[in-house]
PDB file of C-alpha atoms in Angstrom:
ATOM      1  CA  UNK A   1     -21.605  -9.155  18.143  1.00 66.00           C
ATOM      2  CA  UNK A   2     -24.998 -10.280  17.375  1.00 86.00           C
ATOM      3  CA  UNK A   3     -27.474  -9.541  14.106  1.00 89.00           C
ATOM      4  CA  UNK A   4     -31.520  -8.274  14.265  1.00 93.00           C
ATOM      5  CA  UNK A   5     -33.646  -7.589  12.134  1.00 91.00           C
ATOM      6  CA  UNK A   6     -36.424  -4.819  12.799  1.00 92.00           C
ATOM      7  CA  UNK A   7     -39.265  -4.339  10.183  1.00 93.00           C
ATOM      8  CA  UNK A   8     -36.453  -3.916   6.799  1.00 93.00           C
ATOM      9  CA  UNK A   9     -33.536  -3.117   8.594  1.00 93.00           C
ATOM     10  CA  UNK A  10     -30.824  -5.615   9.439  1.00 93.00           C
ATOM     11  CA  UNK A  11     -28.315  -4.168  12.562  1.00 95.00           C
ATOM     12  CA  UNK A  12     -25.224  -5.970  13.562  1.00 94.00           C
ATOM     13  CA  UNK A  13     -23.327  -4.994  16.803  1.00 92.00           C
ATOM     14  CA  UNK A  14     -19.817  -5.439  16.635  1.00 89.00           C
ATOM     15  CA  UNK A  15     -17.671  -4.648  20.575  1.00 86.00           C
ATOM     16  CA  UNK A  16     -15.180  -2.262  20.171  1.00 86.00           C
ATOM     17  CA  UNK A  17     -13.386  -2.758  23.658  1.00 83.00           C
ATOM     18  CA  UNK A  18     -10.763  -0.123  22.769  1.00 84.00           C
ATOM     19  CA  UNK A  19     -12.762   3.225  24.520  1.00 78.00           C
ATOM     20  CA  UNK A  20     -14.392   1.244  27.123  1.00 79.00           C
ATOM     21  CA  UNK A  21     -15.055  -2.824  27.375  1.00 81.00           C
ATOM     22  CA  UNK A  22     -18.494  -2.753  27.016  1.00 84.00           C
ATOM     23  CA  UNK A  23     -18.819  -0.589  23.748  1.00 86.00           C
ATOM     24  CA  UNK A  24     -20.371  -1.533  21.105  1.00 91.00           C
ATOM     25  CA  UNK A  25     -20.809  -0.287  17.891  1.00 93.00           C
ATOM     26  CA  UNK A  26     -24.190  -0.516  15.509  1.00 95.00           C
ATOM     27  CA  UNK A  27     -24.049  -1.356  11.254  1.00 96.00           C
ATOM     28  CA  UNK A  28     -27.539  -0.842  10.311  1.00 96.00           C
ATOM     29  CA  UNK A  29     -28.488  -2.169   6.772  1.00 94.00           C
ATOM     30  CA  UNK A  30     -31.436  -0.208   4.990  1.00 93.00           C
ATOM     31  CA  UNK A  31     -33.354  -1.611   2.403  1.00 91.00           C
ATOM     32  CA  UNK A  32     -32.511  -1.102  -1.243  1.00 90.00           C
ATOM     33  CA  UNK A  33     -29.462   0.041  -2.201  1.00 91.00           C
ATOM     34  CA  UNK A  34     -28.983   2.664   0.481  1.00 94.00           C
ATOM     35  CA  UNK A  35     -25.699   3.005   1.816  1.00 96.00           C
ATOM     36  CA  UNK A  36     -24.794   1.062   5.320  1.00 97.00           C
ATOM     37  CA  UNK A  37     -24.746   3.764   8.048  1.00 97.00           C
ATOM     38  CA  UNK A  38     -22.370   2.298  11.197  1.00 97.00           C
ATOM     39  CA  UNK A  39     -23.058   4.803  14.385  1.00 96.00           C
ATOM     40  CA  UNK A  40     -19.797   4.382  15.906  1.00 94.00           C
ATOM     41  CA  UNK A  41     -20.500   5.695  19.030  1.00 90.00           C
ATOM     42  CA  UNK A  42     -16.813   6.967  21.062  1.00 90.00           C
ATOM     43  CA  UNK A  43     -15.146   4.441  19.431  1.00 92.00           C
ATOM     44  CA  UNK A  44     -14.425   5.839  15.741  1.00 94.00           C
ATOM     45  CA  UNK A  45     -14.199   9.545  15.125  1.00 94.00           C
ATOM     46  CA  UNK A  46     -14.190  11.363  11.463  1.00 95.00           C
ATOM     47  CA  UNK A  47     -10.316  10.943  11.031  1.00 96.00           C
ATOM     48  CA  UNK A  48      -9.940   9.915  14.735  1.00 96.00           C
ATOM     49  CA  UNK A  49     -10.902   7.590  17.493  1.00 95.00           C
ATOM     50  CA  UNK A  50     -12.091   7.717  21.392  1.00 92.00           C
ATOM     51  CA  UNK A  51      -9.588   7.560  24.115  1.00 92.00           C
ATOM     52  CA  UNK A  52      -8.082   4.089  25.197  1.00 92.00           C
ATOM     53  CA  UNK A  53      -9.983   4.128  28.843  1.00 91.00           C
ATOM     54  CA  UNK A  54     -10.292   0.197  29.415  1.00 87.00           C
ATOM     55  CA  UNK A  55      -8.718  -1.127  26.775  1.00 87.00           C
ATOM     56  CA  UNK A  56      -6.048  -0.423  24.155  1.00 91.00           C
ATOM     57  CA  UNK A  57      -4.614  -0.482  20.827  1.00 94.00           C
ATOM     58  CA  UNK A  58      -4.638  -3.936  20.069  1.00 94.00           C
ATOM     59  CA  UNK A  59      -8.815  -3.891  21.178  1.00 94.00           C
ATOM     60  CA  UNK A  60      -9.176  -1.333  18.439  1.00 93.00           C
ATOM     61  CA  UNK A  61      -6.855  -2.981  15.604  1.00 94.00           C
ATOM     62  CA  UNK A  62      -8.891  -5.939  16.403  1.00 92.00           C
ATOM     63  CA  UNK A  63     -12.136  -4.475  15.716  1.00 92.00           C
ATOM     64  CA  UNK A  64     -10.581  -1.616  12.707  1.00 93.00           C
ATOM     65  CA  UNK A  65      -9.924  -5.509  10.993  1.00 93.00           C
ATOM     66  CA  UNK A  66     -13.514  -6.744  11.363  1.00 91.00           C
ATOM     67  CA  UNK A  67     -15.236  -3.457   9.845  1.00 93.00           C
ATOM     68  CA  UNK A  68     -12.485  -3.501   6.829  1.00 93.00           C
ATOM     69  CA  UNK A  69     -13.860  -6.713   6.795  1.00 93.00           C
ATOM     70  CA  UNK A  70     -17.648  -6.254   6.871  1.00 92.00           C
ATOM     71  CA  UNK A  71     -18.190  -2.638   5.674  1.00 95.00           C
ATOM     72  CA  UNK A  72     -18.572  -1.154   2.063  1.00 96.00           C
ATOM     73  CA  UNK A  73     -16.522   1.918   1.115  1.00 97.00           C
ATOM     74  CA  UNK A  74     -19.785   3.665   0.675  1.00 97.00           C
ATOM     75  CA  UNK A  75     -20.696   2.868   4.630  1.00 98.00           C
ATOM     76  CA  UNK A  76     -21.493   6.016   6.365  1.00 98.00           C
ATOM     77  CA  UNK A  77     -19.977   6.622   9.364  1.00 97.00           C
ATOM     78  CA  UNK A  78     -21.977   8.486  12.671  1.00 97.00           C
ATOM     79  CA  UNK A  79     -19.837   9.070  15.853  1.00 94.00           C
ATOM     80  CA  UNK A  80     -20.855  10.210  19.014  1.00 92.00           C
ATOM     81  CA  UNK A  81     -18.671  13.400  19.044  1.00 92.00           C
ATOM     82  CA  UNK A  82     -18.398  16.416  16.633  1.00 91.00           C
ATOM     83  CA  UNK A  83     -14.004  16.922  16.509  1.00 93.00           C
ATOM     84  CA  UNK A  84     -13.592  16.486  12.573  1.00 95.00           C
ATOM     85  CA  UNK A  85     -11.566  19.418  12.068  1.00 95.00           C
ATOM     86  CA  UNK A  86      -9.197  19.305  15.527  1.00 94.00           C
ATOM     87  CA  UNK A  87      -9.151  15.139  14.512  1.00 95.00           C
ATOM     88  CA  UNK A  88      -8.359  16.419  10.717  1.00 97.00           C
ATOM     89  CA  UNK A  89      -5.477  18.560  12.110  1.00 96.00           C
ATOM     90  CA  UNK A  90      -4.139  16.169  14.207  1.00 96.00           C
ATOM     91  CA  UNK A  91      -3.972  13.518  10.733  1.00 96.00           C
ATOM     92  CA  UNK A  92      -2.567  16.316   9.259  1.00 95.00           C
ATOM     93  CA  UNK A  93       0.193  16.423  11.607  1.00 93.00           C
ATOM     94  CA  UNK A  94       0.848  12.629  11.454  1.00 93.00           C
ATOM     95  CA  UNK A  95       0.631  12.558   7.511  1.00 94.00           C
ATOM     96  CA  UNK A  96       1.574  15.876   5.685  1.00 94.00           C
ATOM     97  CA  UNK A  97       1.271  14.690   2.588  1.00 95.00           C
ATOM     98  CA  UNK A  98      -1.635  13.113   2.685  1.00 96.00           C
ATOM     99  CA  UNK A  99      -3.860  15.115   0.383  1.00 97.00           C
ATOM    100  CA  UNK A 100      -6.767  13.662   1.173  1.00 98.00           C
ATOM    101  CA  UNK A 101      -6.780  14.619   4.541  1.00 97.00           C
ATOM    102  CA  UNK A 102      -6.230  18.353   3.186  1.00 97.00           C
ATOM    103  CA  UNK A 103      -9.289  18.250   1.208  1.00 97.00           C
ATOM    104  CA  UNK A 104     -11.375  16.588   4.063  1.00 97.00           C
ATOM    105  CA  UNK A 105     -10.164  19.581   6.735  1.00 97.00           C
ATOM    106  CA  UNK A 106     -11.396  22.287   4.110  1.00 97.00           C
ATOM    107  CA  UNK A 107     -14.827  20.266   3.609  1.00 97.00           C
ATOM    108  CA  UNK A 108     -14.976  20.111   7.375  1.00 96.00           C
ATOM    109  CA  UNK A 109     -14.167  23.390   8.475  1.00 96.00           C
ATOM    110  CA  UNK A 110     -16.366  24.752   5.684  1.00 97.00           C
ATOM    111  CA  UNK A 111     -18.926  22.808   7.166  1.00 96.00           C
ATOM    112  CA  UNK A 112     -18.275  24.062  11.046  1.00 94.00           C
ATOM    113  CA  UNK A 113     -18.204  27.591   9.950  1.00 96.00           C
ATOM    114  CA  UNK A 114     -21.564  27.018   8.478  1.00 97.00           C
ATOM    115  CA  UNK A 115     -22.799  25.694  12.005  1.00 96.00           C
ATOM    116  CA  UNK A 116     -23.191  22.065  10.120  1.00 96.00           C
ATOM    117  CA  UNK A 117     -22.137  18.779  11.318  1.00 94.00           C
ATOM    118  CA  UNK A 118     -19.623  17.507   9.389  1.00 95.00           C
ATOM    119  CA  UNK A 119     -20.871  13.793   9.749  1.00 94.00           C
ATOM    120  CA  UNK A 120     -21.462  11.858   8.610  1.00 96.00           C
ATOM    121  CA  UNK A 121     -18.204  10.542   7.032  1.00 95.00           C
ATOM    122  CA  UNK A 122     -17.998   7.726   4.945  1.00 96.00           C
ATOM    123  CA  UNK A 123     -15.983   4.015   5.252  1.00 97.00           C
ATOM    124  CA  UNK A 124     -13.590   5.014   2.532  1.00 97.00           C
ATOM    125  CA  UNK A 125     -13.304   8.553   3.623  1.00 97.00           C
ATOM    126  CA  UNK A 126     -11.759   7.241   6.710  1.00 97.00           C
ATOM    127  CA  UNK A 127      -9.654   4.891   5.487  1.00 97.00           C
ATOM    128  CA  UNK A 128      -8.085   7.450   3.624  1.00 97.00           C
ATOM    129  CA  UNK A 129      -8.086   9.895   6.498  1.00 97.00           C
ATOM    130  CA  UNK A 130      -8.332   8.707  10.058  1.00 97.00           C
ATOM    131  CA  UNK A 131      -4.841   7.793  11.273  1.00 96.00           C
ATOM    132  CA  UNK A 132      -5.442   5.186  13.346  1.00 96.00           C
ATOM    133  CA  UNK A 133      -7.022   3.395  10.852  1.00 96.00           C
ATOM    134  CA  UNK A 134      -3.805   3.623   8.838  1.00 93.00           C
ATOM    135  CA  UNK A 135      -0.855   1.824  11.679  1.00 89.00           C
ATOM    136  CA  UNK A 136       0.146  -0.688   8.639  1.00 89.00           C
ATOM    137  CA  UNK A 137       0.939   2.734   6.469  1.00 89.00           C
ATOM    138  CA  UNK A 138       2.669   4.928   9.469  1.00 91.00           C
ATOM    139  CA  UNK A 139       4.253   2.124  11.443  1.00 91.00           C
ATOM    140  CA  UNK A 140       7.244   2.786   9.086  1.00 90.00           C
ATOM    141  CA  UNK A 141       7.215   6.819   9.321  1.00 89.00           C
ATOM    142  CA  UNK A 142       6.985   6.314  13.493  1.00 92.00           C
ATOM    143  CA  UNK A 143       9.987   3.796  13.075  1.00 92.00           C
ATOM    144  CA  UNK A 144       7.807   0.717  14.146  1.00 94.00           C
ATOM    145  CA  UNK A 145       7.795  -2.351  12.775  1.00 94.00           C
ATOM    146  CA  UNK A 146       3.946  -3.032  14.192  1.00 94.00           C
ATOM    147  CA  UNK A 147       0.589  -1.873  13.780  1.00 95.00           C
ATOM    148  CA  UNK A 148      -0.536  -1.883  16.879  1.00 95.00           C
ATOM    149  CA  UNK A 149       1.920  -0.015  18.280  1.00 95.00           C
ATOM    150  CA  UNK A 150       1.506   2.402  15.748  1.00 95.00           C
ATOM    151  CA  UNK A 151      -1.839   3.066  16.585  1.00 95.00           C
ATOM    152  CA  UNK A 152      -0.245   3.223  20.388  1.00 95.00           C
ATOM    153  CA  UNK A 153       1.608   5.861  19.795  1.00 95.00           C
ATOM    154  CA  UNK A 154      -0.756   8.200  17.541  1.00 95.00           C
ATOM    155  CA  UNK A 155      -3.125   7.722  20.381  1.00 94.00           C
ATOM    156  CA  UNK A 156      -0.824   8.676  23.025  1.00 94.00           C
ATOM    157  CA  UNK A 157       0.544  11.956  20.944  1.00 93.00           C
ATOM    158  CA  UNK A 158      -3.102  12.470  20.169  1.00 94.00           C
ATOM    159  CA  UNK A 159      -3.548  12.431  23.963  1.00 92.00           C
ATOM    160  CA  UNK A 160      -1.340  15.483  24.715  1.00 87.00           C
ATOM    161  CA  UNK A 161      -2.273  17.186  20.920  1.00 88.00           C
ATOM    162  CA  UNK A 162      -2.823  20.540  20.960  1.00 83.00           C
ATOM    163  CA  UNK A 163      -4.044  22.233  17.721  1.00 78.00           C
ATOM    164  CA  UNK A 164      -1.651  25.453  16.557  1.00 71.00           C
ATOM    165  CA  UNK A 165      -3.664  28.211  17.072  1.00 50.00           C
ATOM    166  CA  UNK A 166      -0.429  30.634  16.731  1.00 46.00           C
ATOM    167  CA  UNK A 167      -1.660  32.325  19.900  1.00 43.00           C
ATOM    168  CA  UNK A 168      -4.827  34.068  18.638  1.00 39.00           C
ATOM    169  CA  UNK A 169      -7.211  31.182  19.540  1.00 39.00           C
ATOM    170  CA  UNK A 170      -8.679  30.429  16.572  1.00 42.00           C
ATOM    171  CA  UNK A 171      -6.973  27.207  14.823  1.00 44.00           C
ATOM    172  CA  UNK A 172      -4.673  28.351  12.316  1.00 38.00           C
TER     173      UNK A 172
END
């Protein structure tokens, strides 16, 4: 990653070379005491993350460590993709009694229904939400002894996930 600074903002790349090699993720810095806004491109979703094309789990543990890292809880968080509430029901599915992920899917889907984005998330929000930000808390309930291969698997059920519409289309 490399730093610039254009007129008051500072923006730091980081690569993310889980989704594809060459991606690359963007923490701008406003003046002030505005919040940090990170536009995460395919690589970090609210409560999810992009497909593994190129590269893998370990790619995206790797970078998940240098954001904990470099980002305050108050970071907002932009992705390229709109899939909060099938990415919320997913979490849900993966951590049942996580009640933060409850109240996120009723902000979100109170959101969609109001034809509103429901970005952008925030750093904290995720950590508290997005399940593959959270391999050293479900390695255990997947019977792993590894992060990374916690995130592995979540991304491979993830792959095949389905939300339960209980047949009348609409996500139950």
């Amino acid at each position: 990653g490399g730093e610039l600074t254009v007129g008051q903002l500072t923006i730091r790349a980081f690569a993310c070379r889980a989704h594809t090699t060459d991606h690359l993720l963007f923490l701008v810095q406003p003046p002030g005491d505005s919040p940090p806004l990170l536009f995460s491109g395919d690589s970090i979703f609210a409560a999810g993350c992009g497909k593994f094309f190129e590269g893998g789990a370990s790619e995206f543990h790797r970078t998940a460590a240098q954001l904990r890292a470099h980002l305050r809880p108050s970071t907002l968080v932009f992705s390229g993709h709109e899939y909060a509430v099938s990415n919320l029901l997913f979490a849900r599915s993966a951590e049942p009694a996580n009640a933060a992920i409850d109240k996120k899917l009723l902000w979100a889907s109170e959101r969609v229904k109001k034809r509103l984005p429901a970005q952008p998330s925030d750093w904290q929000g995720e950590l508290d939400t997005n399940p593959f930000l959270r391999g050293e808390l479900l390695q255990d309930a997947l019977g792993l002894t590894d992060p990374v291969a916690a995130i592995a698997v979540l991304r491979k059920q993830k792959d095949g996930w389905q939300p339960n519409t209980g047949g009348s289309g609409k996500i139950a």
